[in-house]
Every structure is written in structure tokens, then in C-alpha cells.
CSV table of C-alpha atoms in Angstrom, one decimal:
chain,number,residue,atom,x,y,z
A,1219,UNK,CA,1.6,6.3,20.3
A,1220,UNK,CA,3.2,3.3,18.6
A,1221,UNK,CA,1.3,0.2,17.4
A,1222,UNK,CA,3.7,-2.7,18.0
A,1223,UNK,CA,3.8,-5.6,15.3
A,1224,UNK,CA,3.4,-9.0,16.7
A,1225,UNK,CA,6.7,-11.0,17.0
A,1226,UNK,CA,7.4,-13.1,14.1
A,1227,UNK,CA,7.8,-16.9,14.4
A,1228,UNK,CA,11.1,-18.6,14.0
A,1229,UNK,CA,11.0,-19.6,10.4
A,1230,UNK,CA,12.9,-22.8,11.2
A,1231,UNK,CA,10.0,-23.9,13.7
A,1232,UNK,CA,7.8,-26.7,12.0
A,1233,UNK,CA,4.7,-25.6,10.4
A,1234,UNK,CA,5.7,-22.1,9.9
A,1235,UNK,CA,6.1,-21.1,6.1
A,1236,UNK,CA,7.1,-17.7,4.6
A,1237,UNK,CA,6.8,-19.1,1.3
A,1238,UNK,CA,10.2,-18.0,0.1
A,1239,UNK,CA,10.2,-14.6,1.9
A,1240,UNK,CA,12.9,-13.7,4.4
A,1241,UNK,CA,11.8,-12.4,7.9
A,1242,UNK,CA,12.6,-8.8,6.8
A,1243,UNK,CA,10.4,-9.0,3.8
A,1244,UNK,CA,7.6,-10.5,5.9
A,1245,UNK,CA,8.0,-7.3,8.2
A,1246,UNK,CA,8.2,-5.1,5.4
A,1247,UNK,CA,4.9,-6.6,4.2
A,1248,UNK,CA,3.3,-6.1,7.7
A,1249,UNK,CA,4.4,-2.6,8.0
A,1250,UNK,CA,3.1,-1.6,4.5
A,1251,UNK,CA,-0.3,-3.2,5.3
A,1252,UNK,CA,-0.5,-1.4,8.7
A,1253,UNK,CA,0.7,2.0,6.8
A,1254,UNK,CA,-2.3,1.5,4.3
A,1255,UNK,CA,-4.7,0.6,7.0
A,1256,UNK,CA,-3.9,4.0,9.1
A,1257,UNK,CA,-4.1,6.0,6.2
A,1258,UNK,CA,-7.6,4.4,5.2
A,1259,UNK,CA,-8.7,5.2,8.8
A,1260,UNK,CA,-7.6,8.7,8.6
A,1261,UNK,CA,-9.3,9.2,5.3
A,1262,UNK,CA,-12.7,8.0,6.7
A,1263,UNK,CA,-12.3,10.4,9.5
A,1264,UNK,CA,-11.6,13.4,7.2
A,1265,UNK,CA,-14.5,12.1,4.9
A,1266,UNK,CA,-17.0,12.2,8.1
A,1267,UNK,CA,-15.7,15.6,9.0
A,1268,UNK,CA,-16.8,16.9,5.6
A,1269,UNK,CA,-20.3,15.4,5.9
A,1270,UNK,CA,-21.0,15.8,9.6
A,1271,UNK,CA,-22.4,18.8,11.5
A,1272,UNK,CA,-19.9,17.9,14.4
A,1273,UNK,CA,-17.3,20.8,14.2
A,1274,UNK,CA,-13.8,19.4,13.2
A,1275,UNK,CA,-14.4,16.1,15.1
A,1276,UNK,CA,-13.3,14.1,12.1
A,1277,UNK,CA,-10.2,16.3,11.4
A,1278,UNK,CA,-9.2,15.9,14.9
A,1279,UNK,CA,-9.5,12.1,14.8
A,1280,UNK,CA,-7.4,12.0,11.3
A,1281,UNK,CA,-4.8,13.8,12.8
A,1282,UNK,CA,-4.6,11.6,15.8
A,1283,UNK,CA,-4.5,8.6,13.8
A,1284,UNK,CA,-1.9,10.0,11.3
A,1285,UNK,CA,0.5,10.8,14.3
A,1286,UNK,CA,0.3,7.0,15.0
A,1287,UNK,CA,3.6,5.1,14.4
A,1288,UNK,CA,4.2,1.6,13.4
A,1289,UNK,CA,6.7,-0.4,15.8
A,1290,UNK,CA,9.3,-2.9,14.9
């Protein structure tokens, strides 16, 4: 499953400020933030599996989360 990133606004649009970053740099920042969030969610699931009596439930969820892809 791919998680789509929202479209970036036109940097020339009034009221849109990228604080000196290019749209490519803004997109890279978004992708890295999403990657870190996915990694954290998978860790929570792995930790849940280690402490809960439900057999492998957390590991299954962690694997599913790790298979997520970040869109462009």
C-alpha cells in the first residue's frame, strides 16, 4: 500500500512560504518525516508483541506497517 503525500501548493501563490526551501527540499522533508513515523509505529507494534499475550499480533502489524510505501 502506498501512502500518498499531499500536493504541494504553488510556491508563487500568495501566502505560500517555503522559507527558502525548494519544492524538492520540502518534499524530501515530508518523506523523511513520514519514514520516521512509520518506523516509530512499527517499533510500537514490535514492543506490544514483546509484552502482550496475543500471539505474534504485534509482529504481524509491524511487518504490515514496514511494507507501507511513501508516495511522491
